[in-house]
Every structure is written in structure tokens, then in C-alpha cells.
Amino acid sequence: MKLMRIAVGAVVIAAAAGLGACSSSESTSDATLIGGDVVAPVTQTAEDLRGATVDLVVGQVLNITTGDLAVDSYTGEVADPAVATFVAGREEGSAAFDPGVEAVGEGTTEVTLTNADGGIQPLEFTVVVTAK
């Protein structure tokens, strides 16, 4: 039994060392590569975006959490669609997908979110997109 524990421990250590050797020392600013060229999304609440500047890299997504409001109640307008595009939230069965903004090209653009549920002022924020 003791020999089995030692063998399992050695396998775990070897696997951890092997995974560590696969990591990249290349910096990606605030973006984190999570596998190949896939960049982890940035997540912020709709209210925290008011007047904010969000830094993204090309291909990265800003995931916008909507709190108590329906994910499909937000619409978005992006001033420069060559820099970023709005992705509408949706519900599919029991799954809810938050709205977001996808970085598609380098540059800076303004984004305005409005909410169909009413009583909420339009939300404006800036998206700055840089290369990976």
C-alpha cells in the first residue's frame, strides 16, 4: 500500500512538472491565453461598465453580466464595428447567455448599451482593442 502511494505521488509530480514545462513566458498584457490562441474573456457587470474603459485584445470577448435583468433585454450599438461588435444575450432552454462585446480589430470605439426593460439610462463605455 505504501509503495502504491509513492507511485501515485510520483505520477502526480511528474504530470505537474510536465504541464509547467508547457507554459509560455510570453506576456499578453491583461489577456490570458487559455489554450493555443484562445484568450480568456473579461467579465464585468453592466453597471460597472458605465463610463469605464475596457482593454481587450483581438479575439477577446467582454462578457456583460446583467444581474436581475433578463440577458436578452440589452441591445448594443458599437460606434466602430471594425474594432468591436455587440453580441446579444439569449436564453436557450434552461441556459442563459450574457450579452457581450467581441474585439475584432485594433483601435478604440464607444459602446452604448440600452435596456428594453425600461427605466434604465443608456450605458456608455469605451473599448480599446490591441493586437495579441
XYZ file of C-alpha atoms in Angstrom, residues 23-102:
80
model
C 3.573 27.134 -20.073
C 4.572 30.201 -22.030
C 6.644 33.015 -20.591
C 5.285 35.378 -23.246
C 3.291 38.269 -21.790
C -0.163 39.039 -23.161
C -0.829 42.212 -21.183
C -4.088 41.715 -19.247
C -5.219 38.973 -21.617
C -4.642 35.404 -20.558
C -4.166 32.714 -23.177
C -6.070 29.628 -22.082
C -5.110 27.239 -24.858
C -3.492 27.920 -28.183
C -4.747 31.291 -29.386
C -7.847 31.286 -27.171
C -7.954 34.304 -24.858
C -9.942 34.251 -21.616
C -12.970 36.570 -21.631
C -13.241 39.656 -19.433
C -16.395 39.706 -17.292
C -17.958 42.863 -15.846
C -21.404 43.847 -14.630
C -23.423 46.182 -16.822
C -23.463 48.853 -14.103
C -19.658 48.699 -13.607
C -19.208 49.483 -17.304
C -20.836 52.929 -17.048
C -18.112 55.395 -18.138
C -15.407 52.714 -17.997
C -12.632 51.873 -20.434
C -12.210 48.165 -21.165
C -8.953 46.877 -22.654
C -9.250 43.806 -24.892
C -7.059 42.035 -27.424
C -8.249 40.992 -30.869
C -10.448 37.909 -30.489
C -11.204 38.524 -26.811
C -14.770 38.910 -25.535
C -16.218 41.187 -22.873
C -18.912 39.178 -21.065
C -21.541 41.503 -19.555
C -23.456 40.177 -16.565
C -26.932 41.677 -16.256
C -27.830 40.981 -12.630
C -31.597 40.702 -12.131
C -32.391 41.884 -15.671
C -33.037 39.433 -18.489
C -29.924 38.671 -20.561
C -31.858 39.302 -23.764
C -33.174 42.717 -22.634
C -29.972 44.562 -23.629
C -29.156 45.876 -27.084
C -25.865 47.429 -28.045
C -24.518 49.913 -30.524
C -20.810 49.999 -31.346
C -19.530 53.204 -32.972
C -16.809 51.419 -35.000
C -17.759 47.850 -35.969
C -14.249 47.330 -37.398
C -12.991 47.415 -33.783
C -15.730 45.564 -31.877
C -19.172 44.038 -32.316
C -22.078 43.620 -29.917
C -23.240 40.067 -29.192
C -26.823 39.888 -27.934
C -27.675 37.844 -24.860
C -30.074 34.962 -25.271
C -31.834 32.152 -23.471
C -31.845 28.618 -24.835
C -33.878 26.202 -22.780
C -32.570 26.432 -19.234
C -29.294 28.099 -20.285
C -28.793 31.870 -20.295
C -26.010 33.506 -22.320
C -24.933 37.004 -21.269
C -24.635 39.802 -23.820
C -21.133 40.886 -24.727
C -18.714 42.743 -26.943
C -16.225 40.934 -29.168
